[in-house]
Short mmCIF file of C-alpha atoms and ligand atoms in Angstrom, two decimals:
data_model
loop_
_atom_site.label_atom_id
_atom_site.label_comp_id
_atom_site.label_asym_id
_atom_site.label_seq_id
_atom_site.Cartn_x
_atom_site.Cartn_y
_atom_site.Cartn_z
CA MET A 1 77.40 -75.32 -90.60
CA ILE A 2 77.36 -71.68 -89.43
CA GLU A 3 80.00 -70.97 -86.81
CA LEU A 4 79.10 -68.53 -84.06
CA SER A 5 81.71 -66.14 -82.80
CA VAL A 6 82.42 -66.50 -79.07
CA MET A 7 81.83 -62.77 -78.71
CA SER A 8 78.55 -62.80 -80.71
CA LEU A 9 75.94 -60.27 -79.83
CA ASP A 10 73.19 -61.70 -77.60
CA TYR A 11 70.03 -60.21 -79.15
CA THR A 12 67.69 -62.11 -76.80
CA ALA A 13 69.52 -60.89 -73.69
CA ILE A 14 69.23 -57.26 -74.85
CA LEU A 15 65.49 -57.61 -75.49
CA ASN A 16 64.93 -59.36 -72.15
CA GLN A 17 66.82 -56.64 -70.34
CA LYS A 18 64.49 -54.01 -71.81
CA ILE A 19 61.37 -56.06 -71.01
CA ASN A 20 62.60 -56.54 -67.42
CA ALA A 21 63.19 -52.80 -67.08
CA LEU A 22 59.54 -52.23 -68.11
CA LYS A 23 58.39 -54.75 -65.48
CA HIS A 24 60.55 -53.09 -62.86
CA GLN A 25 58.98 -49.67 -63.61
CA GLY A 26 55.50 -51.21 -63.41
CA ASN A 27 54.85 -50.33 -67.08
CA TYR A 28 54.76 -53.87 -68.50
CA ARG A 29 51.42 -54.61 -70.19
CA TYR A 30 49.76 -57.76 -68.89
CA PHE A 31 46.86 -59.03 -71.04
CA LEU A 32 43.82 -60.50 -69.33
CA PRO A 33 42.60 -63.71 -71.01
CA LEU A 34 38.81 -63.55 -71.07
CA SER A 35 35.69 -64.77 -72.81
CA LYS A 36 32.77 -62.55 -73.81
CA THR A 37 29.12 -63.34 -74.37
CA ALA A 38 27.17 -60.68 -76.26
CA ALA A 39 24.04 -61.12 -74.14
CA SER A 40 25.80 -60.66 -70.80
CA GLN A 41 27.83 -57.51 -71.57
CA PRO A 42 29.37 -55.73 -69.69
CA VAL A 43 29.91 -58.91 -67.67
CA PHE A 44 32.51 -61.33 -69.01
CA LYS A 45 34.33 -64.41 -67.78
CA ARG A 46 38.01 -64.34 -67.05
CA TYR A 47 40.30 -67.31 -66.62
CA THR A 48 42.14 -67.29 -63.32
CA GLU A 49 45.71 -68.49 -62.84
CA GLY A 50 44.50 -71.59 -60.98
CA GLY A 51 42.50 -72.69 -64.07
CA GLY A 52 39.14 -71.47 -62.75
CA GLU A 53 36.72 -68.88 -64.10
CA GLN A 54 35.46 -65.64 -62.56
CA ALA A 55 32.58 -63.37 -63.63
CA VAL A 56 33.90 -59.82 -64.01
CA VAL A 57 32.24 -56.47 -64.74
CA ASN A 58 34.13 -54.60 -67.44
CA TRP A 59 34.75 -50.88 -66.84
CA THR A 60 37.36 -50.42 -69.56
CA SER A 61 35.57 -50.99 -72.84
CA ASN A 62 35.30 -48.34 -75.56
CA ASP A 63 32.23 -50.17 -76.84
CA TYR A 64 30.42 -47.21 -75.26
CA MET A 65 26.94 -47.95 -76.56
CA GLY A 66 27.16 -51.74 -76.36
CA MET A 67 26.75 -51.93 -80.15
CA SER A 68 29.10 -54.91 -80.47
CA ALA A 69 26.29 -56.92 -78.88
CA ASP A 70 23.41 -55.24 -80.69
CA THR A 71 21.19 -57.79 -82.42
CA ASP A 72 20.70 -55.69 -85.60
CA VAL A 73 24.44 -55.19 -85.97
CA ILE A 74 25.13 -58.88 -85.40
CA GLN A 75 22.43 -59.82 -87.92
CA ALA A 76 23.92 -57.49 -90.56
CA LEU A 77 27.35 -59.07 -90.02
CA VAL A 78 26.08 -62.66 -90.19
CA GLU A 79 23.78 -62.17 -93.19
CA THR A 80 26.48 -60.46 -95.25
CA ALA A 81 29.08 -63.08 -94.34
CA GLN A 82 26.62 -65.76 -95.48
CA THR A 83 25.91 -64.11 -98.81
CA ASP A 84 29.27 -62.47 -99.60
CA GLY A 85 31.75 -64.77 -97.83
CA VAL A 86 34.31 -63.62 -95.30
CA GLY A 87 37.44 -61.97 -96.72
CA SER A 88 37.24 -59.34 -99.47
CA GLY A 89 40.08 -61.08 -101.29
CA GLY A 90 41.81 -57.98 -102.57
CA THR A 91 42.96 -54.44 -102.04
CA ARG A 92 40.50 -51.68 -102.88
CA ASN A 93 42.21 -51.42 -106.25
CA ILE A 94 42.08 -55.13 -107.02
CA SER A 95 38.53 -56.49 -106.62
CA GLY A 96 38.24 -55.26 -102.99
CA THR A 97 35.69 -52.47 -103.54
CA THR A 98 32.25 -54.02 -103.05
CA ALA A 99 28.84 -52.40 -102.82
CA ARG A 100 29.16 -52.79 -99.00
CA HIS A 101 32.30 -50.64 -98.92
CA ILE A 102 30.70 -47.99 -101.11
CA LEU A 103 27.51 -47.88 -99.02
CA LEU A 104 29.52 -47.50 -95.78
CA GLU A 105 31.55 -44.61 -97.22
CA LYS A 106 28.39 -42.90 -98.47
CA THR A 107 26.71 -43.37 -95.06
CA VAL A 108 29.58 -41.77 -93.12
CA ALA A 109 30.03 -38.86 -95.54
CA GLU A 110 26.30 -38.11 -95.14
CA LEU A 111 26.55 -38.39 -91.34
CA HIS A 112 29.18 -35.63 -91.25
CA ASN A 113 27.69 -33.66 -94.12
CA LYS A 114 30.92 -33.97 -96.12
CA GLU A 115 31.44 -34.65 -99.81
CA ALA A 116 33.32 -37.92 -99.46
CA ALA A 117 34.77 -40.53 -97.09
CA HIS A 118 37.28 -43.34 -97.20
CA ILE A 119 37.50 -46.29 -94.87
CA PHE A 120 40.79 -47.62 -93.52
CA ASN A 121 41.43 -50.91 -91.73
CA SER A 122 41.74 -48.99 -88.45
CA ALA A 123 41.67 -45.40 -87.25
CA TYR A 124 45.32 -45.84 -86.24
CA LEU A 125 46.12 -46.52 -89.86
CA ALA A 126 43.86 -43.67 -91.01
CA ASN A 127 45.74 -41.20 -88.80
CA SER A 128 49.21 -42.39 -89.66
CA ALA A 129 48.43 -42.53 -93.40
CA ALA A 130 46.32 -39.38 -93.78
CA ILE A 131 48.53 -37.01 -91.76
CA SER A 132 51.74 -38.25 -93.34
CA ILE A 133 50.32 -38.00 -96.86
CA LEU A 134 48.84 -34.56 -96.31
CA GLY A 135 52.01 -33.28 -94.68
CA ARG A 136 54.01 -34.32 -97.73
CA ALA A 137 51.44 -32.97 -100.21
CA PHE A 138 52.56 -29.36 -99.87
CA PRO A 139 56.03 -27.81 -99.83
CA ASP A 140 57.50 -27.17 -96.36
CA THR A 141 54.32 -27.97 -94.38
CA ILE A 142 54.38 -27.29 -90.64
CA ILE A 143 52.11 -29.30 -88.35
CA PHE A 144 50.70 -27.95 -85.07
CA SER A 145 49.86 -30.81 -82.75
CA ASP A 146 47.98 -30.72 -79.42
CA ALA A 147 50.15 -32.04 -76.55
CA GLU A 148 47.62 -34.79 -75.76
CA ASN A 149 47.24 -36.11 -79.30
CA HIS A 150 46.98 -39.87 -79.74
CA ALA A 151 50.02 -41.99 -80.68
CA SER A 152 48.61 -42.62 -84.17
CA MET A 153 48.56 -38.90 -84.98
CA ILE A 154 52.07 -38.52 -83.61
CA GLU A 155 53.19 -41.39 -85.84
CA GLY A 156 51.54 -39.75 -88.88
CA ILE A 157 53.38 -36.51 -88.12
CA LYS A 158 56.69 -38.39 -87.77
CA LEU A 159 56.14 -40.17 -91.07
CA SER A 160 55.33 -36.86 -92.80
CA ARG A 161 58.84 -35.63 -91.92
CA CYS A 162 57.33 -32.15 -91.53
CA GLU A 163 58.38 -29.61 -88.95
CA LYS A 164 56.18 -30.04 -85.87
CA LYS A 165 55.14 -27.60 -83.16
CA VAL A 166 53.38 -29.02 -80.10
CA PHE A 167 50.92 -26.62 -78.48
CA LYS A 168 49.88 -26.91 -74.83
CA HIS A 169 46.74 -28.99 -74.46
CA ASN A 170 43.65 -27.03 -75.58
CA ASP A 171 45.63 -23.76 -75.15
CA LEU A 172 44.45 -21.31 -77.82
CA ASP A 173 46.89 -18.56 -76.80
CA HIS A 174 49.83 -20.92 -77.11
CA LEU A 175 48.58 -22.20 -80.47
CA GLU A 176 48.19 -18.66 -81.78
CA SER A 177 51.63 -17.66 -80.52
CA LEU A 178 53.07 -20.48 -82.64
CA LEU A 179 50.92 -19.78 -85.69
CA VAL A 180 51.73 -16.08 -85.77
CA GLN A 181 55.45 -16.82 -86.17
CA GLN A 182 54.89 -18.48 -89.55
CA ASP A 183 54.60 -16.93 -92.97
CA ILE A 184 50.90 -16.73 -93.89
CA ASP A 185 51.57 -18.66 -97.11
CA ARG A 186 53.48 -21.51 -95.46
CA PRO A 187 51.27 -24.67 -95.57
CA LYS A 188 49.98 -25.48 -92.07
CA ILE A 189 47.95 -28.28 -90.51
CA ILE A 190 46.43 -28.10 -87.02
CA ALA A 191 45.92 -31.64 -85.72
CA PHE A 192 43.77 -32.19 -82.64
CA GLU A 193 41.06 -34.37 -81.08
CA SER A 194 37.51 -33.51 -80.02
CA VAL A 195 37.26 -35.73 -76.90
CA TYR A 196 40.68 -36.60 -75.50
CA SER A 197 40.78 -40.28 -74.77
CA MET A 198 42.64 -40.19 -71.47
CA SER A 199 41.81 -36.86 -69.80
CA GLY A 200 38.26 -36.67 -71.20
CA THR A 201 38.71 -32.96 -72.02
CA ILE A 202 36.94 -31.48 -75.05
CA ALA A 203 38.66 -29.23 -77.59
CA PRO A 204 37.46 -25.67 -78.28
CA ILE A 205 36.81 -26.71 -81.88
CA GLN A 206 35.17 -23.49 -83.06
CA SER A 207 37.98 -21.32 -81.73
CA ILE A 208 40.65 -23.56 -83.25
CA ALA A 209 38.80 -23.42 -86.58
CA LYS A 210 38.75 -19.60 -86.33
CA LEU A 211 42.52 -19.52 -85.74
CA ALA A 212 42.98 -21.88 -88.67
CA LYS A 213 41.07 -19.52 -90.91
CA LYS A 214 43.00 -16.48 -89.66
CA TYR A 215 46.38 -18.13 -90.27
CA ASN A 216 45.43 -20.07 -93.39
CA ALA A 217 45.79 -23.57 -91.91
CA LEU A 218 44.05 -26.88 -92.61
CA THR A 219 42.20 -28.43 -89.66
CA TYR A 220 42.54 -32.16 -88.92
CA LEU A 221 40.20 -33.46 -86.19
CA ASP A 222 40.14 -36.91 -84.56
CA GLU A 223 36.58 -37.68 -83.38
CA VAL A 224 37.33 -41.29 -82.44
CA HIS A 225 35.99 -40.90 -78.87
CA ALA A 226 33.02 -38.74 -79.84
CA VAL A 227 31.08 -40.27 -82.72
CA GLY A 228 28.06 -42.29 -81.79
CA MET A 229 27.72 -40.42 -78.48
CA TYR A 230 27.60 -36.72 -79.35
CA GLY A 231 25.61 -34.75 -81.92
CA LYS A 232 21.99 -35.10 -82.96
CA TYR A 233 22.73 -38.20 -85.03
CA GLY A 234 25.92 -39.37 -83.32
CA GLU A 235 28.10 -37.38 -85.74
CA GLY A 236 30.43 -36.17 -82.97
CA ILE A 237 31.36 -32.95 -81.21
CA ALA A 238 32.05 -30.83 -84.33
CA GLY A 239 28.52 -31.66 -85.48
CA GLN A 240 27.10 -30.96 -82.02
CA MET A 241 28.83 -27.55 -81.98
CA GLY A 242 27.57 -26.90 -85.52
CA CYS A 243 31.05 -26.38 -86.94
CA SER A 244 31.83 -29.52 -89.03
CA GLN A 245 31.96 -27.32 -92.13
CA TYR A 246 35.03 -25.53 -90.74
CA ILE A 247 36.92 -28.77 -90.22
CA ASP A 248 38.79 -29.93 -93.30
CA ILE A 249 39.40 -33.55 -92.32
CA ILE A 250 37.54 -35.57 -89.68
CA ILE A 251 38.88 -38.98 -88.75
CA VAL A 252 36.87 -41.58 -86.88
CA THR A 253 36.73 -45.23 -85.84
CA PHE A 254 33.98 -47.83 -85.97
CA ALA A 255 35.78 -49.73 -83.22
CA LYS A 256 34.45 -47.79 -80.25
CA ALA A 257 30.87 -46.45 -79.99
CA TYR A 258 29.90 -48.32 -83.19
CA GLY A 259 31.10 -51.62 -81.70
CA CYS A 260 32.83 -52.90 -84.86
CA VAL A 261 36.29 -52.27 -86.30
CA CYS A 262 38.01 -49.99 -88.86
CA GLY A 263 38.39 -46.25 -89.28
CA TYR A 264 37.57 -43.57 -91.80
CA ILE A 265 38.37 -40.08 -92.94
CA THR A 266 35.71 -37.75 -94.23
CA ALA A 267 36.46 -34.50 -96.06
CA SER A 268 36.05 -32.75 -99.41
CA ALA A 269 36.05 -34.92 -102.53
CA THR A 270 39.51 -33.61 -103.48
CA LEU A 271 41.11 -34.24 -100.07
CA CYS A 272 39.66 -37.76 -99.93
CA ASP A 273 40.74 -38.48 -103.49
CA TYR A 274 44.26 -37.25 -102.74
CA ILE A 275 44.61 -39.38 -99.59
CA ARG A 276 43.07 -42.37 -101.39
CA SER A 277 45.46 -41.95 -104.31
CA PHE A 278 48.71 -41.44 -102.37
CA GLY A 279 48.06 -43.19 -99.02
CA GLU A 280 50.14 -46.38 -98.88
CA GLY A 281 48.21 -47.52 -95.78
CA PHE A 282 45.07 -47.40 -97.88
CA ILE A 283 46.34 -48.72 -101.22
CA PHE A 284 48.58 -51.63 -100.23
CA THR A 285 46.38 -53.59 -97.85
CA THR A 286 43.46 -55.97 -98.32
CA SER A 287 40.17 -54.16 -97.93
CA LEU A 288 37.82 -54.87 -95.06
CA PRO A 289 35.54 -57.91 -95.11
CA PRO A 290 32.17 -56.86 -96.62
CA ALA A 291 30.40 -58.19 -93.51
CA ILE A 292 32.28 -55.70 -91.32
CA CYS A 293 31.17 -52.90 -93.66
CA SER A 294 27.55 -54.05 -93.34
CA ALA A 295 27.79 -54.26 -89.54
CA ALA A 296 29.33 -50.77 -89.32
CA THR A 297 26.64 -49.35 -91.61
CA ALA A 298 23.91 -51.00 -89.51
CA SER A 299 25.46 -49.57 -86.35
CA ILE A 300 25.61 -46.00 -87.69
CA VAL A 301 22.03 -46.19 -88.91
CA LYS A 302 20.78 -47.62 -85.62
CA ILE A 303 22.55 -45.01 -83.50
CA LYS A 304 21.38 -42.25 -85.84
CA ASN A 305 17.75 -43.37 -85.56
CA THR A 306 17.75 -44.27 -81.85
CA PRO A 307 18.43 -41.12 -79.79
CA GLU A 308 17.26 -43.03 -76.67
CA LEU A 309 20.54 -44.97 -76.78
CA ARG A 310 22.58 -41.78 -76.45
CA VAL A 311 20.25 -40.51 -73.73
CA GLN A 312 20.73 -43.76 -71.77
CA PHE A 313 24.50 -43.54 -72.18
CA HIS A 314 24.79 -39.96 -70.90
CA LYS A 315 22.35 -40.73 -68.09
CA ASN A 316 24.68 -43.51 -66.94
CA VAL A 317 27.70 -41.14 -67.04
CA LYS A 318 25.76 -38.71 -64.84
CA ILE A 319 24.67 -41.44 -62.41
CA LEU A 320 28.23 -42.78 -62.11
CA ARG A 321 29.66 -39.35 -61.33
CA GLY A 322 26.87 -38.63 -58.83
CA VAL A 323 27.52 -41.91 -57.00
CA PHE A 324 31.29 -41.26 -57.07
CA LYS A 325 30.74 -37.81 -55.53
CA GLU A 326 28.52 -39.27 -52.79
CA ASN A 327 31.30 -41.73 -51.98
CA ASP A 328 34.17 -39.22 -52.16
CA ILE A 329 35.88 -41.08 -55.00
CA PRO A 330 38.64 -38.70 -56.19
CA PHE A 331 37.88 -38.53 -59.91
CA GLU A 332 38.71 -35.69 -62.28
CA ASP A 333 35.64 -33.84 -63.49
CA ASN A 334 35.45 -33.04 -67.21
CA PRO A 335 32.74 -32.30 -69.78
CA SER A 336 32.87 -35.71 -71.50
CA HIS A 337 32.09 -39.34 -70.65
CA ILE A 338 35.59 -40.49 -69.67
CA THR A 339 36.11 -40.64 -65.92
CA ARG A 340 39.66 -40.75 -64.63
CA ILE A 341 41.21 -41.35 -61.24
CA ILE A 342 44.86 -40.29 -61.13
CA LEU A 343 46.93 -42.37 -58.72
CA GLY A 344 50.24 -40.87 -59.87
CA ASP A 345 52.21 -44.08 -59.80
CA ALA A 346 52.30 -47.13 -62.09
CA LYS A 347 52.93 -49.66 -59.30
CA ARG A 348 50.11 -48.36 -57.11
CA SER A 349 47.75 -48.35 -60.08
CA LYS A 350 48.54 -52.02 -60.70
CA VAL A 351 48.01 -52.97 -57.05
CA VAL A 352 44.63 -51.18 -57.00
CA ALA A 353 43.54 -52.77 -60.30
CA ASP A 354 44.66 -56.26 -59.18
CA THR A 355 42.78 -55.94 -55.89
CA LEU A 356 39.61 -54.79 -57.67
CA LEU A 357 39.86 -57.71 -60.06
CA ASN A 358 40.73 -60.47 -57.62
CA GLN A 359 38.61 -59.42 -54.66
CA TYR A 360 35.65 -57.64 -56.26
CA GLY A 361 35.33 -59.00 -59.81
CA ILE A 362 35.84 -55.49 -61.23
CA TYR A 363 38.00 -55.01 -64.29
CA LEU A 364 39.84 -51.69 -64.56
CA GLN A 365 43.07 -51.62 -66.55
CA PRO A 366 45.81 -49.36 -65.14
CA ILE A 367 46.76 -46.60 -67.59
CA ASN A 368 50.50 -46.12 -67.69
CA TYR A 369 53.26 -44.20 -69.43
CA PRO A 370 53.56 -43.67 -72.42
CA THR A 371 49.75 -43.67 -72.84
CA VAL A 372 49.74 -40.89 -70.20
CA PRO A 373 52.69 -38.78 -68.98
CA ARG A 374 54.59 -40.12 -65.95
CA GLY A 375 52.90 -39.02 -62.74
CA GLN A 376 49.44 -39.25 -64.32
CA GLU A 377 49.14 -43.03 -64.12
CA GLY A 378 45.83 -44.25 -62.80
CA LEU A 379 42.48 -45.72 -63.76
CA ARG A 380 40.29 -44.77 -66.73
CA ILE A 381 36.69 -45.68 -66.05
CA VAL A 382 34.15 -46.11 -68.82
CA VAL A 383 30.51 -46.58 -68.05
CA THR A 384 28.56 -47.83 -71.07
CA ALA A 385 24.89 -47.66 -71.97
CA ARG A 386 24.56 -51.25 -70.71
CA HIS A 387 25.84 -50.87 -67.14
CA THR A 388 23.18 -51.00 -64.42
CA VAL A 389 22.81 -48.68 -61.42
CA ALA A 390 23.56 -51.65 -59.13
CA GLN A 391 26.86 -52.24 -60.98
CA ILE A 392 27.75 -48.54 -60.67
CA GLU A 393 27.03 -48.54 -56.92
CA TYR A 394 29.08 -51.70 -56.41
CA LEU A 395 32.01 -50.14 -58.31
CA ALA A 396 31.90 -47.03 -56.11
CA LEU A 397 31.81 -49.14 -52.95
CA ALA A 398 34.74 -51.28 -54.09
CA LEU A 399 36.82 -48.24 -55.12
CA LYS A 400 36.11 -46.56 -51.80
CA GLU A 401 37.26 -49.61 -49.85
CA VAL A 402 40.36 -50.27 -51.93
CA LEU A 403 41.53 -46.64 -52.16
CA SER A 404 41.05 -46.04 -48.43
CA SER A 405 42.83 -49.28 -47.46
CA GLY A 406 46.20 -47.76 -48.37
CA SER A 407 46.49 -49.74 -51.63
N1 PLP B 1 42.59 -42.00 -82.25
C1 PLP B 1 42.38 -42.02 -80.93
C2 PLP B 1 42.20 -40.71 -80.22
C3 PLP B 1 42.32 -43.23 -80.23
O1 PLP B 1 42.10 -43.24 -78.90
C4 PLP B 1 42.48 -44.44 -80.94
C5 PLP B 1 42.43 -45.76 -80.26
O2 PLP B 1 42.41 -45.95 -79.11
C6 PLP B 1 42.71 -44.38 -82.32
C7 PLP B 1 42.76 -43.14 -82.94
C8 PLP B 1 42.87 -45.63 -83.12
O3 PLP B 1 41.62 -46.25 -83.30
P1 PLP B 1 41.50 -47.73 -83.85
O4 PLP B 1 41.28 -48.59 -82.66
O5 PLP B 1 40.36 -47.74 -84.80
O6 PLP B 1 42.79 -48.05 -84.53
#
């Protein structure tokens, strides 16, 4: 029998203390148990504490175009699962590279007009693997990272063990002042996003690419919140601005506007081959189920060939902001589709979100630190292509009542 020392360390107590501190600050993440039906999106059912059910309109989903419920995408998933089976059964290196994986990679490389692409099991993984591998590829690399970059890019930079300089969000002067201090021949990577997921700001991609050229840096762009919605074929903001060719590595997800799951990088054949060859997050994990690859391919093709979907989506963003303005809802204006209301306090954000959910059947998840800096806590509102004008008007009415009630 193992004897425990009287003074033994209480691991559980330490963990509970930290969890309780999170709850006390209002930053604890509560998950909402729910059930979705493709046909009724964006309405879902949630299970209430008393054991009942409530119909709720979802205003948080990144399934921007409603493609997770698209019949062609569902059909592609089901048909491939029936013919190919479910799991791929191996890493890409060991029987996990099927014709479905190859077709998906070819489809995305063509979408961005790049030589090659590689899919990862998520965009989080793509960012952490690709940045860390690239950072270590060259001697003494320095990485310049926008202050609002996503956690997955920050993790990639940490794993690269490179020197990092954070430049003020979208601030070209600050970026240049940091670049100019470095030797022109020192390897450099500028890592940034096109549409920032929380503030909804859009990067000056062309100007950053120009700076990169001037100071001999590689450009690494996350287009996770842009593909599917921007560009003539849904290829994202770099494509829309006509400057994809100046971006060395674009990273994207299929989990948001494409309504599926998994991420990819697209770049030159050499860059992709290097990341594929040295990226542990790519090599040592089972490849995606072929059915997911088929669904993602179907989604890209559908969005590419159906511009009306993008038109409907942006029309809804415009309607929502117009209705918010009419109702004096204090949202932050920005050039993208992400609408944010800053409440400046985690506890208040939770009270507002709980009231909207319980009294109005409206689901808005409070956004807290560390997803946003302290003081910028609030609500992130996403209108999708499937929301109706009546749902938008009801949301505005509910927000107006709840925000003016002192909540
Ligand atoms: N990059 C950004 C900017 C994101 O917002 C997210 C997810 O929210 C990711 C990467 C990770 O995407 P995925 O859900 O495919 O892991």
